[in-house]
Coordinates of C-alpha atoms in Angstrom, one line a residue:
M1195 CA 95.6 90.1 74.7
E1196 CA 98.7 92.8 75.2
I1197 CA 97.9 96.5 76.8
D1198 CA 100.9 99.0 76.6
I1199 CA 100.2 101.1 79.8
Y1200 CA 101.8 104.6 79.1
S1201 CA 102.1 106.0 82.3
D1202 CA 104.2 108.8 84.8
V1203 CA 105.2 107.6 88.6
V1204 CA 104.4 110.5 89.6
C1205 CA 100.8 111.1 87.9
P1206 CA 98.0 110.1 90.6
W1207 CA 95.7 109.7 87.6
C1208 CA 97.7 106.9 86.1
Y1209 CA 98.0 105.5 89.9
I1210 CA 94.0 105.3 89.8
G1211 CA 93.9 104.3 86.6
K1212 CA 96.2 101.0 86.7
R1213 CA 94.1 100.1 90.0
K1214 CA 90.9 100.5 87.9
L1215 CA 92.9 97.7 85.5
E1216 CA 93.4 95.6 87.9
Q1217 CA 89.8 95.7 89.0
A1218 CA 88.8 95.3 85.4
L1219 CA 90.5 92.5 84.9
E1220 CA 89.5 90.8 87.6
S1221 CA 86.4 89.8 85.7
Y1222 CA 87.5 89.2 82.4
D1223 CA 88.5 85.2 81.5
G1224 CA 90.9 85.8 78.6
D1225 CA 94.8 85.8 78.9
V1226 CA 96.2 89.3 79.2
T1227 CA 100.3 90.8 79.3
I1228 CA 100.4 94.2 80.5
R1229 CA 104.0 96.3 79.5
Y1230 CA 104.4 99.4 81.6
R1231 CA 105.4 102.2 79.3
P1232 CA 107.5 105.2 80.4
F1233 CA 106.2 108.8 80.0
Q1234 CA 107.4 112.2 81.9
L1235 CA 105.1 115.4 82.5
D1236 CA 108.0 117.1 83.4
P1237 CA 111.3 116.0 81.7
R1238 CA 113.1 119.3 83.7
P1239 CA 115.9 118.2 86.1
V1240 CA 114.9 118.5 89.8
E1241 CA 117.9 119.7 91.3
Q1242 CA 116.5 120.2 94.7
P1243 CA 113.2 118.1 95.7
Q1244 CA 110.6 120.3 97.5
P1245 CA 106.8 119.2 98.9
L1246 CA 105.2 118.6 95.9
L1247 CA 101.6 120.8 97.1
T1248 CA 104.3 123.8 96.9
A1249 CA 105.7 123.0 93.5
L1250 CA 102.3 122.7 92.3
A1251 CA 101.1 125.8 93.9
G1252 CA 103.8 127.4 91.6
K1253 CA 102.2 125.9 88.4
F1254 CA 98.4 126.0 89.1
G1255 CA 97.7 129.0 90.3
G1256 CA 98.8 129.0 94.0
P1257 CA 97.4 126.8 97.2
D1258 CA 93.6 127.3 96.7
R1259 CA 93.4 126.1 93.0
V1260 CA 96.1 123.1 93.9
S1261 CA 93.6 122.1 97.2
E1262 CA 90.8 121.8 94.9
I1263 CA 93.1 119.5 92.6
V1264 CA 94.1 117.7 95.2
T1265 CA 90.8 116.6 96.7
R1266 CA 89.2 115.6 93.5
V1267 CA 91.8 113.4 92.9
T1268 CA 92.1 112.1 96.6
G1269 CA 88.4 111.4 96.1
A1270 CA 88.9 109.3 92.9
A1271 CA 91.7 107.8 94.6
A1272 CA 89.6 106.5 97.9
G1273 CA 86.8 105.2 95.5
A1274 CA 89.4 103.1 93.9
G1275 CA 90.5 101.6 97.0
L1276 CA 93.8 104.1 97.2
H1277 CA 94.9 106.3 99.6
L1278 CA 97.1 109.2 98.3
D1279 CA 99.0 111.4 100.7
F1280 CA 100.0 114.7 98.8
D1281 CA 101.2 116.5 102.1
S1282 CA 104.2 114.1 102.0
A1283 CA 105.3 113.6 98.3
L1284 CA 108.2 115.2 97.2
S1285 CA 108.5 116.5 93.5
A1286 CA 110.7 114.5 91.1
N1287 CA 112.2 114.0 88.1
T1288 CA 111.2 110.7 87.1
F1289 CA 113.8 109.9 84.2
D1290 CA 115.6 107.0 86.8
A1291 CA 112.5 105.6 88.4
H1292 CA 111.6 104.6 84.3
R1293 CA 115.2 102.8 84.1
L1294 CA 114.5 101.2 87.1
V1295 CA 111.2 99.9 85.5
W1296 CA 113.0 99.1 82.6
F1297 CA 115.7 96.9 84.9
A1298 CA 112.9 95.5 86.9
D1299 CA 111.2 94.2 83.5
Q1300 CA 114.5 92.1 82.5
R1301 CA 113.7 90.3 85.9
G1302 CA 110.6 89.6 85.6
R1303 CA 109.4 92.4 88.5
A1304 CA 107.8 95.3 86.4
A1305 CA 104.6 95.1 87.8
E1306 CA 105.9 94.7 91.1
M1307 CA 108.1 98.1 90.7
V1308 CA 106.2 100.6 89.3
E1309 CA 103.2 99.6 92.4
A1310 CA 106.4 100.0 94.6
L1311 CA 107.1 103.3 93.0
Y1312 CA 103.6 104.4 93.2
R1313 CA 103.4 103.9 97.2
A1314 CA 107.2 105.1 97.4
H1315 CA 106.0 109.0 95.9
F1316 CA 102.2 108.9 96.9
T1317 CA 101.9 107.4 100.5
Q1318 CA 105.5 107.4 101.8
G1319 CA 107.0 110.8 101.0
V1320 CA 110.4 109.1 99.2
D1321 CA 112.4 110.8 96.7
I1322 CA 111.9 108.9 94.0
G1323 CA 114.2 110.8 92.2
S1324 CA 117.4 110.0 94.5
P1325 CA 118.9 107.1 93.2
A1326 CA 119.8 105.9 96.7
A1327 CA 116.1 106.2 97.1
L1328 CA 115.0 104.4 93.9
A1329 CA 117.7 101.5 95.3
T1330 CA 115.8 100.9 98.2
V1331 CA 112.5 101.1 97.0
A1332 CA 113.4 98.4 94.2
A1333 CA 114.8 96.2 97.5
G1334 CA 111.3 96.0 98.7
A1335 CA 110.2 95.0 95.5
G1336 CA 112.2 92.0 95.3
L1337 CA 115.2 93.2 93.7
D1338 CA 118.6 92.9 94.8
E1339 CA 119.4 96.5 96.2
A1340 CA 123.0 95.9 95.3
E1341 CA 122.8 94.8 91.8
V1342 CA 119.8 98.0 91.2
R1343 CA 123.0 100.4 93.0
A1344 CA 125.4 99.2 90.3
F1345 CA 122.5 99.8 87.6
L1346 CA 121.4 102.8 88.8
D1347 CA 125.2 104.7 88.7
S1348 CA 125.4 103.1 85.0
P1349 CA 123.6 104.4 81.8
A1350 CA 122.4 101.0 80.9
G1351 CA 118.7 101.6 79.9
T1352 CA 119.1 105.0 79.3
A1353 CA 118.7 104.8 75.6
E1354 CA 115.7 102.0 75.8
V1355 CA 113.5 104.6 77.9
Q1356 CA 114.4 107.4 75.7
T1357 CA 113.3 105.2 72.7
D1358 CA 110.4 104.3 74.3
L1359 CA 109.5 108.2 75.0
A1360 CA 110.1 109.2 71.5
E1361 CA 108.0 106.1 70.5
A1362 CA 104.9 107.4 72.7
R1363 CA 105.3 110.9 71.1
E1364 CA 105.4 109.1 67.5
I1365 CA 102.1 107.3 68.0
G1366 CA 100.4 110.6 69.5
V1367 CA 100.2 109.8 73.2
S1368 CA 100.1 113.3 74.7
S1369 CA 98.8 112.4 78.2
V1370 CA 98.0 109.7 80.6
P1371 CA 97.4 107.3 81.4
T1372 CA 97.2 106.0 77.8
F1373 CA 96.2 102.5 77.5
V1374 CA 97.0 100.6 74.5
F1375 CA 94.7 97.1 73.4
A1376 CA 96.5 94.5 71.2
G1377 CA 98.8 97.4 69.8
K1378 CA 96.0 99.5 67.7
Y1379 CA 93.0 100.5 70.5
A1380 CA 93.7 102.9 72.8
V1381 CA 92.0 104.6 75.7
T1382 CA 92.5 107.4 77.3
G1383 CA 92.1 108.3 81.1
A1384 CA 91.4 106.9 84.2
Q1385 CA 88.3 105.2 82.9
D1386 CA 85.7 103.1 85.5
P1387 CA 86.0 99.3 85.7
D1388 CA 83.2 98.3 83.8
T1389 CA 84.5 100.8 80.9
L1390 CA 87.7 99.2 80.4
R1391 CA 86.3 95.7 80.8
G1392 CA 83.8 96.6 77.9
V1393 CA 87.0 97.8 76.0
L1394 CA 88.6 94.3 76.8
E1395 CA 85.5 92.6 75.4
E1396 CA 85.2 94.6 72.5
V1397 CA 89.0 94.4 71.9
R1398 CA 88.5 90.6 71.8
R1399 CA 85.8 90.1 69.6
R1400 CA 87.5 92.4 66.9
E1401 CA 90.7 90.5 67.5
A1402 CA 88.9 87.6 66.6
A1403 CA 86.5 89.2 63.9
E1404 CA 90.1 90.3 62.1
A1405 CA 92.8 87.6 63.2
A1406 CA 93.6 87.4 59.4
L1407 CA 94.0 91.2 59.0
R1408 CA 96.0 92.1 61.8
P1409 CA 98.0 95.4 60.7
V1410 CA 101.1 96.2 63.2
G1411 CA 101.5 99.3 65.0
G1412 CA 98.4 101.9 65.1
T1413 CA 97.7 105.5 66.2
P1414 CA 96.1 105.7 69.7
T1415 CA 92.1 107.1 69.4
G1416 CA 89.4 106.9 72.0
D1417 CA 87.6 109.0 74.2
R1418 CA 89.5 111.1 76.9
A1419 CA 88.5 110.9 80.7
D1420 CA 90.7 111.8 83.8
G1421 CA 94.4 112.0 82.7
C1422 CA 97.6 114.1 83.2
A1423 CA 99.1 115.9 80.2
D1424 CA 102.1 118.3 79.7
D1425 CA 102.7 118.7 83.5
S1426 CA 99.4 119.2 84.6
C1427 CA 95.9 117.3 85.6
A1428 CA 92.4 117.5 84.7
V1429 CA 90.5 118.5 86.9

């Protein structure tokens, strides 16, 4: 079964959702191929990185409101076994980070790269909008740092990421994380592992029953849970 994960590496619910899917897969006995698809919550350039909490306060009505959001998100993350350090996180445009995931995918290391980017942003205070910082993060994920630097200095991967971003819009992805199973069944939000295991089993059942009538493409549908959309997060 193929699972396309539409996400942004500065989206906390995407990190949580990724971890919950991994937990669901621990007890799933089917073959799964995961593909990481880009989504940008905020495509605007970040000229000068600033503390993420400061940036969020300007978007969500001040520090008190942001404190409520952070408390809820960090609590949900802890429940999934993750520690998020919003105090050290920096605002960043993620286009180059998505290009780097594309680059890593060509070398069979997309999963390692995505995990490293989440850790860098949410626990290590790394500016993942900086090409130099991205190269260092990539080296920690098992990629050649010099090769990554040369890649980031080139336009390689730009067209591919732009195409994927456009495709996400075309199929109706408007919030992340969005998990698309077998190309046509979508679940949005950081669902619990039990829910995701149920989805895996149901999709497997449907695919077995409809193998001779498998359509191509499809528009994501499904219940929403905690997630992010339009540069904001569910609270």
